Short mmCIF file of C-alpha atoms in Angstrom, two decimals:
data_model
loop_
_atom_site.label_atom_id
_atom_site.label_comp_id
_atom_site.label_asym_id
_atom_site.label_seq_id
_atom_site.Cartn_x
_atom_site.Cartn_y
_atom_site.Cartn_z
CA MET A 9 53.24 75.86 103.55
CA THR A 10 51.25 73.04 104.40
CA ASP A 11 49.42 72.35 101.47
CA SER A 12 50.96 69.61 99.50
CA ALA A 13 49.57 70.94 96.29
CA SER A 14 51.82 74.04 96.63
CA SER A 15 54.66 72.86 98.56
CA SER A 16 58.16 71.82 96.91
CA ASP A 17 58.43 68.30 97.81
CA GLY A 18 60.68 66.95 94.88
CA ALA A 19 58.07 64.27 93.83
CA MET A 20 55.86 66.59 91.87
CA PRO A 21 56.48 69.99 90.35
CA CYS A 22 56.49 72.84 92.50
CA GLY A 23 53.88 75.66 92.77
CA PRO A 24 55.88 78.49 90.71
CA CYS A 25 56.64 75.96 88.05
CA GLN A 26 52.92 75.00 87.63
CA ARG A 27 52.20 78.50 87.27
CA SER A 28 54.98 79.13 84.92
CA HIS A 29 53.69 76.27 82.72
CA ALA A 30 50.17 77.24 82.79
CA TYR A 31 51.18 80.86 81.76
CA ALA A 32 53.24 79.51 78.80
CA ALA A 33 50.43 77.05 77.74
CA LYS A 34 48.23 79.81 77.64
CA ASN A 35 50.28 82.39 75.64
CA THR A 36 52.68 80.27 73.24
CA PRO A 37 51.18 76.75 73.36
CA SER A 38 53.22 75.99 70.37
CA LEU A 39 56.18 76.34 72.55
CA ALA A 40 54.93 74.98 76.02
CA PRO A 41 56.05 71.56 77.05
CA PRO A 42 53.31 68.97 77.73
CA GLU A 43 54.15 68.70 81.44
CA PRO A 44 55.72 71.34 83.91
CA ASP A 45 59.57 70.97 83.90
CA CYS A 46 60.31 71.65 87.47
CA THR A 47 63.74 73.53 88.20
CA PHE A 48 63.31 74.00 91.85
CA ASP A 49 63.98 70.52 92.98
CA ASP A 50 65.63 67.64 91.54
CA PRO A 51 63.75 64.31 92.31
CA ASP A 52 66.69 62.33 91.45
CA VAL A 53 68.73 63.95 94.19
CA ILE A 54 66.22 63.87 96.78
CA ALA A 55 65.29 60.16 96.04
CA GLU A 56 69.12 59.07 95.82
CA GLY A 57 69.70 58.57 99.63
CA PRO A 58 72.91 59.18 101.46
CA LYS A 59 74.89 56.54 99.96
CA GLY A 60 73.93 57.64 96.30
CA LYS A 61 74.80 61.05 97.10
CA ILE A 62 78.14 60.21 98.40
CA ALA A 63 78.79 58.30 95.36
CA ARG A 64 77.64 61.05 93.03
CA LEU A 65 79.87 63.52 95.13
CA GLU A 66 82.80 61.36 94.53
CA SER A 67 82.35 61.16 90.90
CA GLU A 68 82.08 64.99 90.74
CA ILE A 69 85.21 65.45 92.70
CA ALA A 70 86.98 62.98 90.33
CA GLU A 71 85.73 64.96 87.22
CA LEU A 72 86.72 68.23 88.55
CA LYS A 73 90.32 66.84 89.60
CA ALA A 74 90.69 65.60 85.96
CA TYR A 75 89.62 68.87 84.58
CA ILE A 76 91.97 70.85 86.99
CA GLN A 77 94.98 68.35 85.85
CA ALA A 78 94.12 68.96 82.24
CA MET A 79 94.50 72.75 82.89
CA ASN A 80 97.64 72.50 84.44
CA ASP A 81 98.88 70.20 81.50
CA VAL A 82 97.95 73.13 79.37
CA ASP A 83 99.89 75.59 81.45
CA SER A 84 103.37 74.68 80.67
CA GLY A 85 105.28 77.22 82.76
CA PRO A 86 108.65 76.89 84.25
CA ALA A 87 107.00 75.46 87.48
CA GLY A 88 105.55 72.70 85.29
CA SER A 89 102.29 70.97 85.73
CA PHE A 90 101.27 69.85 89.32
CA ASN A 91 99.16 67.12 91.02
CA SER A 92 95.96 68.85 91.77
CA GLY A 93 94.71 66.03 94.08
CA ILE A 94 93.94 66.79 97.90
CA VAL A 95 97.08 66.72 100.17
CA TYR A 96 96.32 64.93 103.31
CA ARG A 97 98.44 66.36 106.44
CA PRO A 98 99.97 63.23 108.13
CA ASN A 99 98.34 62.15 111.20
CA ALA A 100 95.41 64.42 110.52
CA GLY A 101 92.93 61.91 111.72
CA GLN A 102 90.46 64.15 113.63
CA GLY A 103 88.31 64.79 110.89
CA VAL A 104 89.11 67.02 107.63
CA GLN A 105 90.41 70.02 109.55
CA GLY A 106 92.19 68.09 112.34
CA GLU A 107 93.61 69.57 115.36
CA ARG A 108 95.51 73.06 115.38
CA TYR A 109 98.86 72.25 113.76
CA PHE A 110 101.86 74.23 114.19
CA PRO A 111 105.36 73.01 112.90
CA ARG A 112 107.44 72.14 115.78
CA ASN A 113 110.67 70.93 114.07
CA LEU A 114 112.52 71.44 110.77
CA GLU A 115 111.33 68.13 109.26
CA ASP A 116 107.79 69.44 109.47
CA ILE A 117 108.79 72.17 107.04
CA ILE A 118 111.10 70.47 104.75
CA ASP A 119 109.78 67.04 105.04
CA ALA A 120 109.52 65.96 101.47
CA GLY A 121 111.17 68.89 99.69
CA GLU A 122 109.03 70.33 96.73
CA GLU A 123 106.50 67.70 97.53
CA SER A 124 105.86 68.66 100.98
CA PHE A 125 102.43 70.00 102.33
CA GLY A 126 103.23 73.77 102.37
CA ALA A 127 105.30 73.63 99.21
CA ALA A 128 102.66 71.93 97.20
CA HIS A 129 99.98 74.34 98.24
CA ILE A 130 102.12 77.41 97.32
CA ARG A 131 103.29 75.79 94.19
CA TRP A 132 99.42 75.38 93.15
CA ALA A 133 98.71 78.95 94.33
CA ALA A 134 101.51 80.36 92.27
CA ALA A 135 100.13 78.35 89.26
CA SER A 136 96.50 79.51 89.90
CA VAL A 137 97.92 83.22 90.13
CA ARG A 138 99.51 82.82 86.75
CA MET A 139 96.58 81.34 85.25
CA ALA A 140 94.22 84.14 86.68
CA ILE A 141 96.65 87.08 85.83
CA GLY A 142 96.35 86.24 82.06
CA ARG A 143 92.71 86.71 82.37
CA GLY A 144 92.73 89.65 84.61
CA ASP A 145 90.62 88.04 86.98
CA ARG A 146 90.35 88.91 90.81
CA LEU A 147 93.29 91.04 90.90
CA PHE A 148 93.13 92.37 94.47
CA GLN A 149 92.78 88.80 95.56
CA LEU A 150 95.68 87.92 93.51
CA LEU A 151 97.60 90.39 95.23
CA GLN A 152 96.51 88.87 98.74
CA ALA A 153 97.58 85.41 97.33
CA THR A 154 101.04 86.83 96.30
CA LEU A 155 101.74 88.17 99.54
CA VAL A 156 101.11 84.76 101.22
CA CYS A 157 103.53 83.21 98.57
CA THR A 158 106.19 85.86 99.38
CA TRP A 159 105.75 84.96 103.01
CA TYR A 160 106.42 81.42 102.31
CA ALA A 161 109.43 82.25 100.14
CA TYR A 162 111.02 84.10 102.87
CA SER A 163 110.36 81.60 105.55
CA THR A 164 112.00 78.74 103.62
CA GLY A 165 115.23 80.86 102.87
CA MET A 166 114.52 81.54 99.17
CA THR A 167 116.52 84.95 98.74
CA ILE A 168 115.91 84.98 94.78
CA GLY A 169 112.29 83.99 95.05
CA VAL A 170 111.68 86.55 97.71
CA TYR A 171 112.87 89.40 95.63
CA THR A 172 111.09 88.43 92.61
CA TRP A 173 107.78 87.76 94.49
CA THR A 174 108.08 91.02 96.31
CA GLY A 175 108.69 92.99 93.03
CA SER A 176 105.63 91.18 91.49
CA ALA A 177 103.40 92.07 94.41
CA ILE A 178 104.52 95.75 94.32
CA LYS A 179 103.91 95.89 90.53
CA LEU A 180 100.52 94.37 90.84
CA ALA A 181 99.69 97.05 93.69
CA ALA A 182 100.97 99.61 91.60
CA SER A 183 98.81 98.63 88.48
CA LEU A 184 95.76 98.67 90.90
CA GLY A 185 96.50 102.00 91.98
CA MET A 186 96.96 101.21 95.40
CA ASN A 187 100.06 103.28 96.16
CA VAL A 188 98.29 106.29 95.04
CA ALA A 189 95.83 108.41 97.75
CA ASN A 190 92.65 109.92 96.37
CA GLY A 191 93.52 113.60 95.01
CA PHE A 192 97.10 112.50 94.26
CA GLU A 193 96.75 110.81 90.98
CA PRO A 194 99.10 111.33 88.14
CA LEU A 195 98.58 114.15 85.62
CA SER A 196 96.21 113.01 82.85
CA ARG A 197 93.28 114.22 80.87
CA LEU A 198 91.52 110.70 81.72
CA PRO A 199 89.33 110.73 85.03
CA PRO A 200 91.30 108.87 87.85
CA MET A 201 89.14 105.83 88.11
CA MET A 202 90.65 105.16 84.50
CA LEU A 203 94.35 105.11 85.35
CA SER A 204 94.10 102.09 87.52
CA LEU A 205 92.74 98.53 87.28
CA LEU A 206 91.13 98.58 90.70
CA GLY A 207 87.37 99.89 90.98
CA LEU A 208 86.27 102.08 93.72
CA PRO A 209 85.76 100.50 97.04
CA LYS A 210 82.06 100.24 98.11
CA ASN A 211 82.48 101.37 101.66
CA HIS A 212 85.20 102.52 104.32
CA THR A 213 85.91 98.83 105.05
CA GLU A 214 86.95 98.08 101.81
CA ALA A 215 88.96 101.26 101.43
CA GLU A 216 90.88 100.44 104.65
CA THR A 217 91.46 96.84 103.43
CA VAL A 218 93.21 98.13 100.20
CA ARG A 219 95.27 100.47 102.25
CA ASN A 220 96.47 97.57 104.53
CA VAL A 221 97.21 95.41 101.92
CA PHE A 222 99.36 97.97 100.07
CA TRP A 223 101.25 98.74 103.19
CA ILE A 224 101.79 94.86 103.91
CA SER A 225 103.30 94.76 100.35
CA TYR A 226 105.67 97.79 101.16
CA VAL A 227 106.76 96.40 104.62
CA MET A 228 107.57 92.83 103.15
CA GLU A 229 109.63 94.32 100.35
CA ARG A 230 111.65 96.70 102.55
CA ILE A 231 112.26 94.26 105.30
CA TYR A 232 112.34 91.03 103.32
CA CYS A 233 115.06 92.35 101.25
CA ALA A 234 116.79 94.31 103.69
CA GLY A 235 119.90 91.92 103.64
CA THR A 236 120.55 92.75 99.92
CA VAL A 237 121.51 96.00 97.96
CA TRP A 238 119.25 95.02 95.07
CA PRO A 239 117.05 97.95 94.31
CA LEU A 240 113.64 98.36 95.46
CA THR A 241 110.57 97.97 92.83
CA MET A 242 108.97 101.30 94.13
CA SER A 243 110.43 104.37 95.22
CA ASP A 244 109.09 105.99 98.32
CA GLU A 245 108.69 109.27 96.08
CA ASP A 246 105.96 107.28 94.17
CA ILE A 247 103.87 106.70 97.19
CA SER A 248 101.07 108.90 98.27
CA GLN A 249 99.09 106.29 100.11
CA ILE A 250 97.69 107.17 103.69
CA LEU A 251 98.63 105.24 106.62
CA PRO A 252 95.68 102.75 107.58
CA CYS A 253 93.55 103.34 110.73
CA ARG A 254 94.17 101.64 113.81
CA LEU A 255 93.55 97.89 114.05
CA SER A 256 91.00 98.11 116.56
CA ASP A 257 88.80 100.57 114.45
CA PHE A 258 89.28 98.32 111.46
CA VAL A 259 88.20 95.26 113.26
CA SER A 260 84.98 97.09 114.86
CA GLY A 261 84.24 98.46 111.45
CA ALA A 262 84.38 102.26 112.57
CA TYR A 263 84.95 104.98 110.15
CA VAL A 264 88.02 106.84 110.60
CA PRO A 265 88.29 110.34 108.70
CA THR A 266 90.86 110.48 106.16
CA GLN A 267 91.57 114.12 105.94
CA THR A 268 94.32 114.28 108.65
CA ARG A 269 95.90 110.97 107.96
CA GLN A 270 99.57 111.05 107.50
CA CYS A 271 101.46 109.73 104.40
CA ILE A 272 105.24 109.10 103.71
CA HIS A 273 105.30 113.11 102.55
CA THR A 274 103.92 114.51 105.52
CA GLU A 275 106.11 116.68 107.26
CA ASN A 276 107.83 114.94 110.41
CA MET A 277 105.28 111.91 109.82
CA ILE A 278 107.92 109.59 111.51
CA LEU A 279 108.01 111.22 114.66
CA ASN A 280 104.67 112.73 114.77
CA HIS A 281 102.29 109.98 116.21
CA GLN A 282 98.77 111.07 115.96
CA PRO A 283 96.68 109.90 119.26
CA LEU A 284 93.66 108.35 117.86
CA MET A 285 95.37 106.89 114.56
CA THR A 286 98.61 105.40 116.19
CA ASP A 287 98.92 101.60 117.11
CA PRO A 288 101.67 99.00 116.78
CA TRP A 289 100.85 98.57 113.08
CA THR A 290 101.40 102.20 112.13
CA LEU A 291 104.52 102.45 114.26
CA TYR A 292 105.89 99.34 112.29
CA ILE A 293 105.03 100.82 109.01
CA LYS A 294 106.89 103.95 110.51
CA ALA A 295 109.73 101.94 111.53
CA THR A 296 109.94 100.29 107.97
CA ILE A 297 110.15 103.89 106.27
CA LEU A 298 113.26 104.19 108.21
CA ILE A 299 114.74 100.95 106.85
CA SER A 300 113.61 102.26 103.34
CA LYS A 301 115.20 105.82 103.83
CA VAL A 302 118.61 104.07 104.88
CA ARG A 303 118.38 101.76 102.14
CA THR A 304 117.93 104.58 99.54
CA PHE A 305 120.71 106.68 101.14
CA ASN A 306 123.37 103.70 101.05
CA GLY A 307 122.24 102.81 97.40
CA ARG A 308 122.08 106.05 95.92
CA TYR A 309 124.62 108.19 97.76
CA ARG A 310 127.57 107.93 95.34
CA THR A 311 125.31 108.08 92.18
CA LYS A 312 123.54 111.24 93.66
CA LYS A 313 127.13 112.74 94.49
CA GLY A 314 128.78 111.77 91.27
CA PHE A 315 126.09 113.38 89.36
CA SER A 316 124.88 116.48 91.60
CA GLY A 317 124.32 119.85 90.08
CA SER A 318 125.17 123.00 91.77
CA GLY A 319 123.46 124.91 94.57
CA VAL A 320 121.36 123.45 96.93
CA GLU A 321 121.71 119.98 95.69
CA GLN A 322 125.61 120.08 95.56
CA ALA A 323 125.56 121.49 99.11
CA ALA A 324 123.89 118.44 100.38
CA PHE A 325 126.90 116.23 99.40
CA MET A 326 129.55 118.70 100.74
CA GLY A 327 132.32 116.83 102.92
CA SER A 328 134.73 114.07 102.38
CA SER A 329 132.49 111.28 103.48
CA PRO A 330 128.98 110.19 103.41
CA ILE A 331 128.71 110.79 107.30
CA GLU A 332 129.44 114.51 107.09
CA SER A 333 126.36 114.99 104.62
CA GLN A 334 123.23 116.82 105.82
CA GLU A 335 120.88 113.57 104.50
CA PHE A 336 123.07 111.40 106.61
CA MET A 337 122.80 113.44 109.84
CA ILE A 338 119.10 114.02 109.28
CA LEU A 339 118.59 110.11 109.18
CA ASP A 340 120.71 109.55 112.20
CA GLN A 341 118.94 112.00 114.31
CA THR A 342 115.48 110.80 112.97
CA ILE A 343 116.39 107.32 114.09
CA SER A 344 117.40 108.09 117.54
CA SER A 345 114.48 110.43 117.94
CA PHE A 346 111.91 107.53 116.75
CA ILE A 347 113.61 105.26 119.38
CA GLN A 348 113.22 108.01 122.08
CA GLY A 349 109.99 109.04 121.13
CA MET A 350 107.98 105.90 121.11
CA PRO A 351 104.61 106.73 122.50
CA LYS A 352 104.05 106.08 126.18
CA ALA A 353 101.50 103.27 125.43
CA PHE A 354 103.64 101.45 123.03
CA ARG A 355 107.02 101.74 124.84
CA GLU A 356 106.89 97.98 126.26
CA PRO A 357 106.19 95.14 123.70
CA VAL A 358 107.05 92.58 126.09
CA GLY A 359 104.58 92.40 128.98
CA ILE A 360 102.05 89.95 130.40
CA THR A 361 102.23 88.75 126.74
CA VAL A 362 104.28 89.64 123.61
CA ASP A 363 102.79 91.75 121.10
CA PRO A 364 104.60 90.61 117.74
CA VAL A 365 103.92 93.63 115.68
CA LEU A 366 105.05 96.19 118.37
CA TYR A 367 107.89 94.03 119.00
CA MET A 368 109.06 94.68 115.22
CA ALA A 369 108.32 98.19 115.58
CA HIS A 370 110.93 98.27 118.45
CA LEU A 371 113.48 96.00 116.66
CA LEU A 372 113.58 97.80 113.09
CA PRO A 373 114.90 101.31 114.12
CA PHE A 374 117.89 99.67 115.86
CA MET A 375 118.49 97.65 112.69
CA ALA A 376 118.34 101.04 110.71
CA MET A 377 120.90 102.57 112.92
CA ILE A 378 123.29 99.49 112.39
CA GLN A 379 122.75 99.56 108.56
CA LEU A 380 123.28 103.23 108.50
CA HIS A 381 126.40 103.37 110.39
CA ASP A 382 128.25 100.16 109.58
CA PRO A 383 129.56 101.00 106.30
CA HIS A 384 131.56 103.82 108.37
CA ALA A 385 132.19 102.36 111.66
CA LYS A 386 135.75 102.08 112.80
CA PRO A 387 135.55 99.79 115.92
CA GLU A 388 139.18 100.03 116.66
CA LEU A 389 139.05 103.90 117.21
CA PRO A 390 137.96 104.70 120.84
CA ASN A 391 135.61 107.73 120.06
CA ASP A 392 134.15 106.86 116.32
CA HIS A 393 130.80 107.96 116.39
CA SER A 394 129.46 105.15 113.74
CA ALA A 395 131.15 102.65 115.91
CA THR A 396 129.17 103.78 119.18
CA GLN A 397 126.07 103.91 117.15
CA VAL A 398 126.51 100.53 115.71
CA LEU A 399 127.15 99.06 119.00
CA LEU A 400 124.10 100.87 120.56
CA GLY A 401 121.84 99.45 117.98
CA ALA A 402 123.20 96.04 118.48
CA ARG A 403 122.60 96.04 122.15
CA GLY A 404 119.15 97.79 121.74
CA ILE A 405 118.21 94.64 119.82
CA LEU A 406 120.00 92.44 122.59
CA ASP A 407 117.67 94.18 125.15
CA LEU A 408 114.68 93.18 123.14
CA ILE A 409 115.91 89.60 123.06
CA TYR A 410 116.38 89.26 126.85
CA LYS A 411 113.11 90.41 127.38
CA VAL A 412 111.24 88.10 125.25
CA CYS A 413 113.64 85.15 126.48
CA ALA A 414 112.21 86.00 130.05
CA THR A 415 108.86 84.80 128.72
CA SER A 416 107.45 81.61 127.76
CA PHE A 417 106.33 83.10 124.32
CA ASP A 418 106.82 80.78 121.53
CA LEU A 419 109.27 82.44 119.04
CA LEU A 420 107.48 80.64 116.14
CA PHE A 421 104.58 83.39 116.64
CA LEU A 422 106.97 86.26 116.15
CA ASP A 423 107.42 87.87 112.59
CA HIS A 424 109.82 85.69 110.99
CA SER A 425 111.96 88.83 109.94
CA CYS A 426 112.86 89.15 113.61
CA SER A 427 115.58 86.86 112.92
CA PHE A 428 117.43 89.03 110.26
CA CYS A 429 117.25 91.65 112.99
CA TRP A 430 118.89 89.45 115.42
CA PHE A 431 121.48 88.36 112.80
CA VAL A 432 122.33 92.03 112.07
CA ALA A 433 122.91 92.51 115.84
CA GLY A 434 124.99 89.24 115.82
CA ALA A 435 127.16 90.21 113.06
CA ALA A 436 127.86 93.60 114.50
CA ILE A 437 128.97 91.85 117.86
CA ILE A 438 131.21 89.70 116.02
CA ARG A 439 132.89 92.65 114.48
CA PHE A 440 133.58 94.31 117.74
CA LEU A 441 134.57 90.81 119.52
CA LYS A 442 137.33 90.73 117.31
CA VAL A 443 138.83 94.04 117.76
CA ASN A 444 138.52 93.70 121.64
CA MET A 445 140.16 90.17 121.21
CA GLN A 446 142.98 91.91 119.43
CA GLN A 447 143.30 94.50 121.95
CA LYS A 448 143.08 91.96 124.58
CA LYS A 449 140.40 93.49 126.39
CA GLU A 450 139.06 90.43 128.42
CA GLU A 451 136.09 91.86 130.36
CA GLU A 452 134.66 93.25 126.93
CA VAL A 453 135.44 89.97 125.28
CA ALA A 454 133.59 87.96 127.94
CA ARG A 455 130.75 90.56 127.84
CA MET A 456 130.45 90.17 123.95
CA THR A 457 130.92 86.29 123.95
CA GLN A 458 127.94 86.22 126.23
CA GLU A 459 125.83 88.73 124.19
CA LEU A 460 126.60 86.66 120.74
CA GLY A 461 125.62 83.55 122.86
CA ALA A 462 122.33 85.32 123.17
CA VAL A 463 121.89 85.97 119.84
CA LYS A 464 122.86 82.36 118.78
CA PHE A 465 120.17 80.99 121.20
CA MET A 466 117.53 82.94 119.61
CA LEU A 467 118.43 81.95 116.00
CA SER A 468 118.97 78.45 117.12
CA ASN A 469 115.40 78.25 118.57
CA LEU A 470 113.91 79.59 115.54
CA GLY A 471 116.21 77.61 113.16
CA ASP A 472 114.98 74.33 114.65
CA ARG A 473 111.53 74.97 113.22
CA THR A 474 112.27 77.34 110.25
CA ILE A 475 114.55 77.35 107.25
CA ILE A 476 115.16 80.96 107.34
CA GLY A 477 116.33 80.86 111.13
CA LEU A 478 118.59 78.09 110.05
CA ARG A 479 120.44 79.64 107.25
CA GLN A 480 120.92 82.91 109.41
CA ILE A 481 122.42 81.00 112.12
CA LYS A 482 124.70 79.01 109.69
CA LEU A 483 125.56 82.47 108.04
CA LEU A 484 126.48 83.89 111.39
CA GLU A 485 128.73 80.69 111.98
CA GLU A 486 130.53 81.32 108.84
CA ILE A 487 131.08 85.05 109.59
CA TYR A 488 132.46 84.21 113.10
CA ASP A 489 134.99 81.73 111.59
CA ILE A 490 136.18 84.31 108.87
CA GLU A 491 136.55 87.13 111.50
CA ILE A 492 137.43 85.24 114.72
CA GLY A 493 138.66 81.79 113.50
CA PRO A 494 137.49 78.29 114.39
CA GLY A 495 139.06 78.21 117.58
CA GLY A 496 136.35 80.44 119.26
CA PRO A 497 133.54 79.29 122.13
CA PHE A 498 130.90 78.92 119.57
CA THR A 499 131.94 76.91 116.53
CA GLY A 500 129.39 74.42 114.58
CA LEU A 501 125.75 74.02 114.83
CA PRO A 502 123.95 71.91 117.55
CA PRO A 503 123.33 68.22 115.79
CA ALA A 504 119.68 68.92 115.85
CA LEU A 505 120.22 71.98 113.40
CA GLN A 506 122.51 70.15 110.96
CA TYR A 507 120.66 70.34 107.75
CA LYS A 508 121.55 69.32 104.33
CA GLU A 509 120.82 71.58 101.54
CA PRO A 510 118.13 70.09 98.87
CA GLU A 511 119.49 69.10 95.62
CA PRO A 512 119.35 71.91 92.72
CA SER A 513 116.19 71.73 91.04
CA PRO A 514 116.19 70.96 87.03
CA SER A 515 115.48 74.70 86.56
CA GLY A 516 119.12 75.80 87.05
CA GLY A 517 119.22 75.92 90.64
CA LEU A 518 115.83 77.68 91.53
CA ASN A 519 113.19 75.36 93.13
CA ALA A 520 109.65 75.54 91.73
CA MET A 521 108.59 78.21 94.42
CA GLU A 522 111.42 80.66 93.15
CA ASP A 523 110.32 79.65 89.48
CA SER A 524 106.85 80.60 90.09
CA GLY A 525 108.06 83.89 91.40
CA LEU A 526 110.27 84.65 88.27
CA SER A 527 107.41 83.89 85.95
CA PHE A 528 104.36 85.32 87.81
CA ILE A 529 104.56 88.63 86.00
CA ASP A 530 106.04 88.60 82.35
#
């Protein structure tokens, strides 16, 4: 509008406020102010000018920082209070955002211990999560933040922190009902929407987001804790959530029917790949389910056998060893079939470029094969089936190592849990290398020494820039020294990878990040 009497310019009451004042003066003259009180514009802000506005904003920022600090002081959890000031990344002189930044060496990650850029922000996120969880505020967003904290804990090698953070994430997902698909809710006289804390999705995009976040939580717990024998927070038996749609469909916002989607309990779901619902992410999930099944078998076999009843249940445990059980043989066959039956369109994770998600989907079944057979393998016996399968799994991982080494792809952009798969292969090779050295098989010793070198190269490359990679190669060196001895060809870390562990924190050996995970959900 060009009429100055009705335009809103901050120097006079705007038209709507004049009309509101006139209406109030006519109907409630005793309550109406003498002049219109314009709420559309703030003349002081308009008239203050650029310098005045900057000064006012700086004052408001200072007040906000003081308020947040006061809130931090009130929240006296194990992680303690934290400095809520803005953290500036060193050398970020290219404006507020700065240039795209990726860590190029170990010091970029561990630079100042618990006061480093990443650790400080994760600690603030953990404190915010604790505060918000008490209010029940933005629970879905809290789960997403928890997953970021979990990833950070894994990347920095916090074994206990990872276990507690993944457990917290799974518990939160369960309380939101994200593990349950529509129609498979627990028996209750209450309606389904009252059995969980998460409201109904507004559209199919929100529904797919919920599914994806749940499966990310599932994958993290199964893979990040694969190096331990600690119990999982949620059993596969408690999961009826269907698989997500393809990433391309999710990004485009296309609706994908849910009636024919697979879930963990779908018959032959691991080996049956639906053409219009399969992509690297769904294959990654299926490979992780294999890891979960192997872990469950290894963890519960003795308990099930010791307390099995009669009939069908007892028949499943007939035999003198686990490898003779029906469940073991089915798992063994399923893993082999998954590897051999990978859909044609997804058989090569390394091509012109590297697909990090598909790469993991190829690594995981080989790791599952090793973890299933490793407790029973006898490498000194020439025809031992489990020993053959362990070596087959290790060399399957080696083949994927060779493929990615033939490219210029930066390993930092792979899923960091790749390093654990490489580590498992390296540990298996050391076991066979020891036997071949004892049996004086020089050709096999030379071959396996070269293979072990490839694994160590990968871990060294990643260990130069991530703590998890560094710790895994150090552990592999320790295994080598124990099994082979210090006189072998690969002893000691390169000078660039020498890293001194940080001093224990006042919280009894756990740093602030691990404290935050332990205290996340009381």
